[in-house]
Amino acid sequence: MILLSSIINQFEDRFLVKYKKTVLPGHRKALQAMKQCRKEHGPHMLVQCTNHDCGKQTYIPHSCGHRNCPHCQNHENGQWIENQLRKRLPAPYYLITFTLPSQLRDLAWKHQKVIYSLMCAAVQEVLKSFTRKDKKLRGDAGFTTVLHTHSRRLDFHPHIHVVMPAASINTKTGLWRVKSSGYLFNHKALAKVFRAKLLQAIVDSGLRVPADCPKQWVVDCKEVGNGDTAILYLGKYLYKGVIQEKDILNCENGQVTFKYLDSKTNHYQTRTVPGEHFLYLLMLHVLPKGFRKTRCYGFLHPCSKKLITFLQMVLRVKPSQMIKKVKERAKIVCPLCRATMEIIQTRIPKPPRLKLCRL
């Protein structure tokens, strides 16, 4: 397996020179964090054995905790999946995908925080409006959105996935309605309204819409059963970066080869790019600082825990069989007595050398 840190060490300087006009401070921080993650030359933490008879102290490399690092936040990823599965309600679920046209991607890259925020707001308004006006629902919607900025080939491809139950609740009367048919909303109508709302929001924010902006946009809406598989699918891409190290096949002669699952053929394909361009593909998907990748709305909002619990109790919801208890963080074990070690000090830039005493 080829480590991402080794690729960063080899091609970082060439990347910073070639793409100096597009490199942002967040990109430099991401590269620095992933390069030092769990490495001897990176930050360390001081740990001590909890066994009083032992009391051994040692320094161990610190994880970077960056959300684009393939090693970190596995625990947080499991927590998010479990929290979403625990909020599942008895209704058919749909996976809706709102895609930004290729003609607007350059604008999105230059104004990431603005365009991403406008996309999330437009999706929220569209789905809430359609749910209220639907003849069978006529109530308030609940859904979870996840922003993705990459295709499977790692190209820049902003789109928003939505996991949404075909149900609504009237907050005034408490009436719960479920749409039982295999149809939620017309995807062409969703695309038309989404286009109108987003373009208007872009103009209102002072940005200029490209002249070649297409009139027809793409929105996909398909049923996904009880929602478990869709939540697990989206959970895989929330943390741990856009590529796993096991998918990096080769790094030779200044070229990096990685594999990806082609959505059309459902078979793995390979792609070979220069090392500095590979880092550029990774940095395309480093989100602006503080931007939330996933959001919940309506009766699935984190502030609606009491409402969700009440609905699950009234509707007699059975716990999802796919919920697994999130494992506790891996414990640090003493190399001498095998007891648990506790952290005394974190983020030590460089651990001091331990002096050896001759007996």
mmCIF file of C-alpha atoms in Angstrom:
data_model
loop_
_atom_site.group_PDB
_atom_site.id
_atom_site.type_symbol
_atom_site.label_atom_id
_atom_site.label_comp_id
_atom_site.label_asym_id
_atom_site.label_seq_id
_atom_site.Cartn_x
_atom_site.Cartn_y
_atom_site.Cartn_z
ATOM 1 C CA MET A 1 0.000 0.000 0.000
ATOM 2 C CA ILE A 2 1.307 3.441 -0.975
ATOM 3 C CA LEU A 3 0.993 6.037 1.780
ATOM 4 C CA LEU A 4 -0.520 9.393 0.944
ATOM 5 C CA SER A 5 2.091 11.097 3.130
ATOM 6 C CA SER A 6 4.881 9.720 0.922
ATOM 7 C CA ILE A 7 3.200 11.177 -2.194
ATOM 8 C CA ILE A 8 2.828 14.553 -0.460
ATOM 9 C CA ASN A 9 6.509 14.541 0.550
ATOM 10 C CA GLN A 10 7.549 13.741 -3.005
ATOM 11 C CA PHE A 11 5.331 16.136 -4.971
ATOM 12 C CA GLU A 12 4.349 18.935 -2.561
ATOM 13 C CA ASP A 13 6.955 21.430 -3.794
ATOM 14 C CA ARG A 14 6.098 20.824 -7.452
ATOM 15 C CA PHE A 15 2.398 21.181 -6.663
ATOM 16 C CA LEU A 16 2.865 24.504 -4.839
ATOM 17 C CA VAL A 17 4.902 25.891 -7.758
ATOM 18 C CA LYS A 18 2.674 24.700 -10.599
ATOM 19 C CA TYR A 19 -0.641 25.625 -8.957
ATOM 20 C CA LYS A 20 0.505 28.663 -6.972
ATOM 21 C CA LYS A 21 -2.312 30.784 -8.444
ATOM 22 C CA THR A 22 -5.022 28.444 -7.171
ATOM 23 C CA VAL A 23 -3.500 27.238 -3.890
ATOM 24 C CA LEU A 24 -5.403 28.509 -0.845
ATOM 25 C CA PRO A 25 -4.228 28.632 2.798
ATOM 26 C CA GLY A 26 -6.582 25.753 3.587
ATOM 27 C CA HIS A 27 -4.801 23.596 1.001
ATOM 28 C CA ARG A 28 -1.416 24.189 2.613
ATOM 29 C CA LYS A 29 -2.815 23.316 6.042
ATOM 30 C CA ALA A 30 -4.417 20.140 4.693
ATOM 31 C CA LEU A 31 -1.166 18.999 3.072
ATOM 32 C CA GLN A 32 0.836 19.761 6.202
ATOM 33 C CA ALA A 33 -1.649 17.916 8.433
ATOM 34 C CA MET A 34 -1.858 14.775 6.287
ATOM 35 C CA LYS A 35 1.907 14.724 5.795
ATOM 36 C CA GLN A 36 2.557 14.649 9.540
ATOM 37 C CA CYS A 37 -0.368 12.420 10.577
ATOM 38 C CA ARG A 38 0.947 9.755 12.968
ATOM 39 C CA LYS A 39 4.532 10.390 11.845
ATOM 40 C CA GLU A 40 7.615 10.561 14.032
ATOM 41 C CA HIS A 41 8.504 14.062 12.807
ATOM 42 C CA GLY A 42 4.974 15.377 13.508
ATOM 43 C CA PRO A 43 3.212 16.393 16.750
ATOM 44 C CA HIS A 44 3.263 13.906 19.625
ATOM 45 C CA MET A 45 1.367 13.340 22.844
ATOM 46 C CA LEU A 46 2.643 12.206 26.213
ATOM 47 C CA VAL A 47 0.899 9.169 27.718
ATOM 48 C CA GLN A 48 1.354 7.425 31.053
ATOM 49 C CA CYS A 49 0.407 3.948 32.246
ATOM 50 C CA THR A 50 -2.512 3.882 34.691
ATOM 51 C CA ASN A 51 -0.941 0.990 36.593
ATOM 52 C CA HIS A 52 0.692 2.625 39.620
ATOM 53 C CA ASP A 53 3.247 -0.165 39.890
ATOM 54 C CA CYS A 54 4.377 0.582 36.333
ATOM 55 C CA GLY A 55 3.832 4.279 35.633
ATOM 56 C CA LYS A 56 5.675 4.158 32.302
ATOM 57 C CA GLN A 57 5.630 7.342 30.245
ATOM 58 C CA THR A 58 6.169 7.520 26.509
ATOM 59 C CA TYR A 59 5.569 9.755 23.493
ATOM 60 C CA ILE A 60 3.408 8.572 20.605
ATOM 61 C CA PRO A 61 2.707 10.305 17.261
ATOM 62 C CA HIS A 62 -0.476 12.364 17.152
ATOM 63 C CA SER A 63 -3.207 11.991 14.525
ATOM 64 C CA CYS A 64 -3.938 15.114 12.493
ATOM 65 C CA GLY A 65 -7.754 14.913 12.773
ATOM 66 C CA HIS A 66 -8.208 16.607 9.395
ATOM 67 C CA ARG A 67 -11.499 15.674 7.726
ATOM 68 C CA ASN A 68 -9.700 14.973 4.434
ATOM 69 C CA CYS A 69 -7.173 12.604 5.981
ATOM 70 C CA PRO A 70 -7.742 8.919 5.049
ATOM 71 C CA HIS A 71 -6.605 7.797 8.526
ATOM 72 C CA CYS A 72 -8.668 10.026 10.801
ATOM 73 C CA GLN A 73 -12.250 10.457 12.041
ATOM 74 C CA ASN A 74 -13.309 6.838 11.603
ATOM 75 C CA HIS A 75 -15.033 7.073 14.993
ATOM 76 C CA GLU A 76 -16.923 10.231 13.980
ATOM 77 C CA ASN A 77 -17.961 8.573 10.731
ATOM 78 C CA GLY A 78 -19.509 5.646 12.615
ATOM 79 C CA GLN A 79 -21.254 8.013 15.009
ATOM 80 C CA TRP A 80 -22.876 9.959 12.162
ATOM 81 C CA ILE A 81 -24.176 6.775 10.511
ATOM 82 C CA GLU A 82 -25.583 5.479 13.784
ATOM 83 C CA ASN A 83 -27.291 8.802 14.580
ATOM 84 C CA GLN A 84 -28.955 8.875 11.154
ATOM 85 C CA LEU A 85 -30.111 5.267 11.404
ATOM 86 C CA ARG A 86 -31.604 5.930 14.835
ATOM 87 C CA LYS A 87 -33.777 8.695 13.346
ATOM 88 C CA ARG A 88 -35.265 6.423 10.697
ATOM 89 C CA LEU A 89 -39.081 6.525 10.430
ATOM 90 C CA PRO A 90 -41.582 4.077 8.824
ATOM 91 C CA ALA A 91 -41.843 5.486 5.290
ATOM 92 C CA PRO A 92 -40.307 4.817 1.896
ATOM 93 C CA TYR A 93 -37.036 6.703 1.518
ATOM 94 C CA TYR A 94 -35.710 8.477 -1.559
ATOM 95 C CA LEU A 95 -32.221 9.502 -2.636
ATOM 96 C CA ILE A 96 -32.381 12.817 -4.497
ATOM 97 C CA THR A 97 -29.295 14.256 -6.213
ATOM 98 C CA PHE A 98 -29.060 17.922 -7.236
ATOM 99 C CA THR A 99 -26.162 18.460 -9.673
ATOM 100 C CA LEU A 100 -24.481 21.744 -10.550
ATOM 101 C CA PRO A 101 -23.940 22.016 -14.349
ATOM 102 C CA SER A 102 -20.384 21.949 -15.664
ATOM 103 C CA GLN A 103 -20.748 25.520 -16.957
ATOM 104 C CA LEU A 104 -21.036 26.803 -13.366
ATOM 105 C CA ARG A 105 -18.171 24.798 -11.861
ATOM 106 C CA ASP A 106 -15.558 27.461 -12.492
ATOM 107 C CA LEU A 107 -17.761 29.977 -10.673
ATOM 108 C CA ALA A 108 -18.240 27.498 -7.825
ATOM 109 C CA TRP A 109 -14.491 26.929 -7.506
ATOM 110 C CA LYS A 110 -13.719 30.661 -7.342
ATOM 111 C CA HIS A 111 -16.511 31.352 -4.793
ATOM 112 C CA GLN A 112 -16.781 28.046 -2.960
ATOM 113 C CA LYS A 113 -18.314 29.102 0.331
ATOM 114 C CA VAL A 114 -20.908 31.326 -1.353
ATOM 115 C CA ILE A 115 -21.999 28.850 -4.036
ATOM 116 C CA TYR A 116 -22.051 25.849 -1.690
ATOM 117 C CA SER A 117 -24.180 27.777 0.809
ATOM 118 C CA LEU A 118 -26.550 28.927 -1.942
ATOM 119 C CA MET A 119 -26.872 25.345 -3.212
ATOM 120 C CA CYS A 120 -27.804 24.075 0.256
ATOM 121 C CA ALA A 121 -30.324 26.888 0.731
ATOM 122 C CA ALA A 122 -31.896 26.297 -2.697
ATOM 123 C CA VAL A 123 -32.255 22.544 -2.085
ATOM 124 C CA GLN A 124 -33.864 23.232 1.285
ATOM 125 C CA GLU A 125 -36.387 25.670 -0.178
ATOM 126 C CA VAL A 126 -37.255 23.397 -3.106
ATOM 127 C CA LEU A 127 -37.938 20.280 -1.042
ATOM 128 C CA LYS A 128 -39.890 22.118 1.658
ATOM 129 C CA SER A 129 -42.007 23.858 -0.974
ATOM 130 C CA PHE A 130 -42.725 20.651 -2.922
ATOM 131 C CA THR A 131 -43.695 18.810 0.265
ATOM 132 C CA ARG A 132 -46.132 21.513 1.382
ATOM 133 C CA LYS A 133 -47.789 21.685 -2.065
ATOM 134 C CA ASP A 134 -47.959 17.917 -2.645
ATOM 135 C CA LYS A 135 -51.587 16.688 -2.508
ATOM 136 C CA LYS A 136 -50.724 13.598 -0.468
ATOM 137 C CA LEU A 137 -48.213 15.158 1.928
ATOM 138 C CA ARG A 138 -49.341 18.757 2.594
ATOM 139 C CA GLY A 139 -47.036 19.231 5.556
ATOM 140 C CA ASP A 140 -43.501 19.892 6.738
ATOM 141 C CA ALA A 141 -40.679 17.803 5.282
ATOM 142 C CA GLY A 142 -37.669 16.215 6.934
ATOM 143 C CA PHE A 143 -34.455 15.337 5.115
ATOM 144 C CA THR A 144 -30.671 15.089 5.361
ATOM 145 C CA THR A 145 -28.315 16.658 2.813
ATOM 146 C CA VAL A 146 -24.668 15.827 2.090
ATOM 147 C CA LEU A 147 -22.486 17.976 -0.162
ATOM 148 C CA HIS A 148 -20.099 16.147 -2.493
ATOM 149 C CA THR A 149 -17.613 18.017 -4.656
ATOM 150 C CA HIS A 150 -16.003 15.114 -6.521
ATOM 151 C CA SER A 151 -16.760 12.466 -9.077
ATOM 152 C CA ARG A 152 -15.334 8.973 -8.722
ATOM 153 C CA ARG A 153 -12.463 10.038 -10.979
ATOM 154 C CA LEU A 154 -11.746 12.834 -8.426
ATOM 155 C CA ASP A 155 -12.748 15.581 -10.889
ATOM 156 C CA PHE A 156 -14.473 18.699 -9.568
ATOM 157 C CA HIS A 157 -18.181 17.879 -9.657
ATOM 158 C CA PRO A 158 -20.286 19.691 -6.995
ATOM 159 C CA HIS A 159 -23.603 18.032 -6.193
ATOM 160 C CA ILE A 160 -25.855 17.508 -3.180
ATOM 161 C CA HIS A 161 -27.280 14.165 -2.119
ATOM 162 C CA VAL A 162 -30.529 14.166 -0.130
ATOM 163 C CA VAL A 163 -31.940 11.263 1.879
ATOM 164 C CA MET A 164 -35.623 11.985 2.410
ATOM 165 C CA PRO A 165 -38.576 9.946 3.697
ATOM 166 C CA ALA A 166 -41.777 10.255 1.647
ATOM 167 C CA ALA A 167 -43.613 11.608 4.670
ATOM 168 C CA SER A 168 -44.608 14.874 6.306
ATOM 169 C CA ILE A 169 -45.994 16.164 9.566
ATOM 170 C CA ASN A 170 -48.394 18.988 10.274
ATOM 171 C CA THR A 171 -46.930 20.726 13.301
ATOM 172 C CA LYS A 172 -50.268 22.376 14.122
ATOM 173 C CA THR A 173 -52.514 19.281 14.032
ATOM 174 C CA GLY A 174 -49.835 16.614 14.592
ATOM 175 C CA LEU A 175 -51.043 14.708 11.523
ATOM 176 C CA TRP A 176 -48.439 12.317 10.046
ATOM 177 C CA ARG A 177 -48.811 11.579 6.334
ATOM 178 C CA VAL A 178 -46.941 9.005 4.253
ATOM 179 C CA LYS A 179 -46.779 8.793 0.473
ATOM 180 C CA SER A 180 -46.922 5.055 -0.193
ATOM 181 C CA SER A 181 -46.555 5.038 -3.973
ATOM 182 C CA GLY A 182 -43.213 4.517 -5.710
ATOM 183 C CA TYR A 183 -43.119 8.147 -6.765
ATOM 184 C CA LEU A 184 -42.113 11.193 -4.740
ATOM 185 C CA PHE A 185 -41.659 14.259 -6.951
ATOM 186 C CA ASN A 186 -41.178 14.847 -10.669
ATOM 187 C CA HIS A 187 -37.427 15.124 -11.265
ATOM 188 C CA LYS A 188 -37.866 17.577 -14.151
ATOM 189 C CA ALA A 189 -39.973 19.887 -11.982
ATOM 190 C CA LEU A 190 -37.373 19.668 -9.195
ATOM 191 C CA ALA A 191 -34.600 20.578 -11.631
ATOM 192 C CA LYS A 192 -36.544 23.523 -13.071
ATOM 193 C CA VAL A 193 -37.325 25.079 -9.689
ATOM 194 C CA PHE A 194 -33.833 24.361 -8.326
ATOM 195 C CA ARG A 195 -32.297 26.103 -11.345
ATOM 196 C CA ALA A 196 -34.500 29.157 -10.948
ATOM 197 C CA LYS A 197 -33.876 29.535 -7.220
ATOM 198 C CA LEU A 198 -30.118 29.017 -7.420
ATOM 199 C CA LEU A 199 -29.578 31.372 -10.360
ATOM 200 C CA GLN A 200 -31.644 34.076 -8.668
ATOM 201 C CA ALA A 201 -29.640 33.618 -5.473
ATOM 202 C CA ILE A 202 -26.365 33.879 -7.410
ATOM 203 C CA VAL A 203 -27.485 37.155 -9.012
ATOM 204 C CA ASP A 204 -28.698 38.521 -5.649
ATOM 205 C CA SER A 205 -25.285 37.745 -4.114
ATOM 206 C CA GLY A 206 -23.574 39.942 -6.701
ATOM 207 C CA LEU A 207 -22.055 37.199 -8.845
ATOM 208 C CA ARG A 208 -22.385 36.893 -12.603
ATOM 209 C CA VAL A 209 -24.043 33.857 -14.176
ATOM 210 C CA PRO A 210 -22.078 32.469 -17.170
ATOM 211 C CA ALA A 211 -23.633 33.216 -20.570
ATOM 212 C CA ASP A 212 -23.551 29.532 -21.554
ATOM 213 C CA CYS A 213 -25.560 28.392 -18.524
ATOM 214 C CA PRO A 214 -27.809 25.523 -19.729
ATOM 215 C CA LYS A 215 -31.577 25.753 -19.558
ATOM 216 C CA GLN A 216 -32.011 22.141 -18.492
ATOM 217 C CA TRP A 217 -30.380 20.882 -15.289
ATOM 218 C CA VAL A 218 -30.169 17.366 -13.884
ATOM 219 C CA VAL A 219 -31.897 16.163 -10.715
ATOM 220 C CA ASP A 220 -32.191 12.446 -9.974
ATOM 221 C CA CYS A 221 -34.843 11.019 -7.644
ATOM 222 C CA LYS A 222 -35.026 7.297 -6.875
ATOM 223 C CA GLU A 223 -36.525 5.133 -4.151
ATOM 224 C CA VAL A 224 -34.054 3.439 -1.780
ATOM 225 C CA GLY A 225 -36.252 1.274 0.455
ATOM 226 C CA ASN A 226 -36.101 2.074 4.162
ATOM 227 C CA GLY A 227 -33.104 4.379 3.765
ATOM 228 C CA ASP A 228 -30.483 2.253 5.516
ATOM 229 C CA THR A 229 -28.349 1.566 2.454
ATOM 230 C CA ALA A 230 -28.478 5.205 1.313
ATOM 231 C CA ILE A 231 -27.311 6.430 4.724
ATOM 232 C CA LEU A 232 -24.459 3.919 4.775
ATOM 233 C CA TYR A 233 -23.472 4.924 1.245
ATOM 234 C CA LEU A 234 -23.324 8.630 2.078
ATOM 235 C CA GLY A 235 -21.566 7.964 5.378
ATOM 236 C CA LYS A 236 -18.576 6.484 3.566
ATOM 237 C CA TYR A 237 -17.783 9.824 1.911
ATOM 238 C CA LEU A 238 -18.296 12.136 4.883
ATOM 239 C CA TYR A 239 -14.862 11.707 6.418
ATOM 240 C CA LYS A 240 -11.554 10.029 5.605
ATOM 241 C CA GLY A 241 -10.979 12.026 2.429
ATOM 242 C CA VAL A 242 -11.974 11.399 -1.171
ATOM 243 C CA ILE A 243 -9.659 8.436 -1.764
ATOM 244 C CA GLN A 244 -8.413 5.568 0.351
ATOM 245 C CA GLU A 245 -4.783 4.602 0.327
ATOM 246 C CA LYS A 246 -5.628 1.074 -0.778
ATOM 247 C CA ASP A 247 -6.923 2.557 -4.060
ATOM 248 C CA ILE A 248 -3.544 4.149 -4.856
ATOM 249 C CA LEU A 249 -1.918 1.487 -7.019
ATOM 250 C CA ASN A 250 1.387 2.924 -8.139
ATOM 251 C CA CYS A 251 3.730 5.895 -7.798
ATOM 252 C CA GLU A 252 6.617 5.740 -10.278
ATOM 253 C CA ASN A 253 8.428 8.081 -12.653
ATOM 254 C CA GLY A 254 6.532 11.100 -11.386
ATOM 255 C CA GLN A 255 3.146 9.492 -12.108
ATOM 256 C CA VAL A 256 0.459 8.321 -9.686
ATOM 257 C CA THR A 257 -2.041 5.618 -10.645
ATOM 258 C CA PHE A 258 -5.257 5.033 -8.716
ATOM 259 C CA LYS A 259 -8.397 3.002 -9.260
ATOM 260 C CA TYR A 260 -12.054 3.997 -9.070
ATOM 261 C CA LEU A 261 -15.405 2.309 -9.600
ATOM 262 C CA ASP A 262 -16.949 3.440 -12.873
ATOM 263 C CA SER A 263 -20.644 4.237 -12.374
ATOM 264 C CA LYS A 264 -21.587 3.297 -15.952
ATOM 265 C CA THR A 265 -19.891 -0.108 -16.240
ATOM 266 C CA ASN A 266 -19.814 -0.883 -12.489
ATOM 267 C CA HIS A 267 -16.232 -2.073 -12.982
ATOM 268 C CA TYR A 268 -13.006 -0.680 -11.604
ATOM 269 C CA GLN A 269 -11.026 1.603 -13.906
ATOM 270 C CA THR A 270 -7.573 3.117 -13.444
ATOM 271 C CA ARG A 271 -6.374 6.666 -13.948
ATOM 272 C CA THR A 272 -2.754 7.831 -14.167
ATOM 273 C CA VAL A 273 -1.836 11.497 -13.596
ATOM 274 C CA PRO A 274 1.347 13.424 -12.711
ATOM 275 C CA GLY A 275 2.052 13.472 -8.975
ATOM 276 C CA GLU A 276 1.491 17.219 -8.595
ATOM 277 C CA HIS A 277 -1.818 16.955 -10.465
ATOM 278 C CA PHE A 278 -2.876 14.132 -8.148
ATOM 279 C CA LEU A 279 -2.390 16.469 -5.178
ATOM 280 C CA TYR A 280 -4.328 19.125 -7.088
ATOM 281 C CA LEU A 281 -7.242 16.688 -7.498
ATOM 282 C CA LEU A 282 -7.220 16.068 -3.746
ATOM 283 C CA MET A 283 -7.086 19.770 -2.892
ATOM 284 C CA LEU A 284 -10.070 20.495 -5.151
ATOM 285 C CA HIS A 285 -12.255 18.889 -2.494
ATOM 286 C CA VAL A 286 -10.900 20.555 0.639
ATOM 287 C CA LEU A 287 -13.926 22.534 1.812
ATOM 288 C CA PRO A 288 -13.674 26.099 3.151
ATOM 289 C CA LYS A 289 -12.925 26.368 6.851
ATOM 290 C CA GLY A 290 -16.014 25.960 9.013
ATOM 291 C CA PHE A 291 -18.289 24.804 6.197
ATOM 292 C CA ARG A 292 -20.637 21.977 7.257
ATOM 293 C CA LYS A 293 -20.734 19.171 4.724
ATOM 294 C CA THR A 294 -23.923 17.561 6.053
ATOM 295 C CA ARG A 295 -27.111 19.215 7.337
ATOM 296 C CA CYS A 296 -30.486 18.014 8.591
ATOM 297 C CA TYR A 297 -33.754 19.892 8.095
ATOM 298 C CA GLY A 298 -37.358 19.782 9.232
ATOM 299 C CA PHE A 299 -38.436 17.031 11.595
ATOM 300 C CA LEU A 300 -34.999 15.371 11.183
ATOM 301 C CA HIS A 301 -33.183 18.438 12.541
ATOM 302 C CA PRO A 302 -31.064 17.775 15.667
ATOM 303 C CA CYS A 303 -33.393 20.092 17.625
ATOM 304 C CA SER A 304 -36.344 17.750 16.872
ATOM 305 C CA LYS A 305 -35.147 14.810 18.973
ATOM 306 C CA LYS A 306 -38.289 14.817 21.132
ATOM 307 C CA LEU A 307 -40.530 14.862 18.061
ATOM 308 C CA ILE A 308 -38.624 11.971 16.453
ATOM 309 C CA THR A 309 -38.814 9.925 19.664
ATOM 310 C CA PHE A 310 -42.548 10.598 19.924
ATOM 311 C CA LEU A 311 -43.168 9.578 16.299
ATOM 312 C CA GLN A 312 -41.124 6.397 16.689
ATOM 313 C CA MET A 313 -43.045 5.471 19.817
ATOM 314 C CA VAL A 314 -46.487 6.146 18.279
ATOM 315 C CA LEU A 315 -45.617 4.449 14.974
ATOM 316 C CA ARG A 316 -43.921 1.536 16.775
ATOM 317 C CA VAL A 317 -40.649 1.796 14.945
ATOM 318 C CA LYS A 318 -38.278 -1.132 15.336
ATOM 319 C CA PRO A 319 -34.568 -0.324 15.632
ATOM 320 C CA SER A 320 -32.673 -0.710 12.379
ATOM 321 C CA GLN A 321 -30.910 -4.035 12.085
ATOM 322 C CA MET A 322 -27.957 -2.243 10.517
ATOM 323 C CA ILE A 323 -27.242 -0.203 13.631
ATOM 324 C CA LYS A 324 -24.059 -1.384 15.248
ATOM 325 C CA LYS A 325 -22.845 -0.027 18.499
ATOM 326 C CA VAL A 326 -20.134 2.494 17.738
ATOM 327 C CA LYS A 327 -16.873 1.144 18.978
ATOM 328 C CA GLU A 328 -15.061 3.119 21.609
ATOM 329 C CA ARG A 329 -11.902 4.843 20.578
ATOM 330 C CA ALA A 330 -8.959 2.466 20.510
ATOM 331 C CA LYS A 331 -7.221 2.413 23.863
ATOM 332 C CA ILE A 332 -3.498 2.974 24.226
ATOM 333 C CA VAL A 333 -1.899 -0.075 25.818
ATOM 334 C CA CYS A 334 1.274 -0.010 27.900
ATOM 335 C CA PRO A 335 4.056 -1.983 26.166
ATOM 336 C CA LEU A 336 5.332 -3.271 29.530
ATOM 337 C CA CYS A 337 2.308 -4.332 31.597
ATOM 338 C CA ARG A 338 -0.453 -4.142 28.937
ATOM 339 C CA ALA A 339 -2.545 -1.820 31.117
ATOM 340 C CA THR A 340 -4.400 1.178 29.695
ATOM 341 C CA MET A 341 -2.422 4.379 29.242
ATOM 342 C CA GLU A 342 -3.896 7.843 29.687
ATOM 343 C CA ILE A 343 -3.028 11.019 27.831
ATOM 344 C CA ILE A 344 -1.225 13.585 29.951
ATOM 345 C CA GLN A 345 -0.265 16.195 27.364
ATOM 346 C CA THR A 346 -1.294 16.609 23.713
ATOM 347 C CA ARG A 347 0.074 18.384 20.647
ATOM 348 C CA ILE A 348 3.723 18.434 21.678
ATOM 349 C CA PRO A 349 5.522 19.861 18.622
ATOM 350 C CA LYS A 350 8.648 17.770 19.071
ATOM 351 C CA PRO A 351 9.136 15.170 21.829
ATOM 352 C CA PRO A 352 12.296 15.530 23.905
ATOM 353 C CA ARG A 353 14.850 12.787 23.752
ATOM 354 C CA LEU A 354 14.573 10.347 26.601
ATOM 355 C CA LYS A 355 17.860 9.915 28.448
ATOM 356 C CA LEU A 356 19.043 6.382 29.095
ATOM 357 C CA CYS A 357 20.507 5.573 32.501
ATOM 358 C CA ARG A 358 22.978 2.760 32.922
ATOM 359 C CA LEU A 359 22.486 0.629 36.008
#
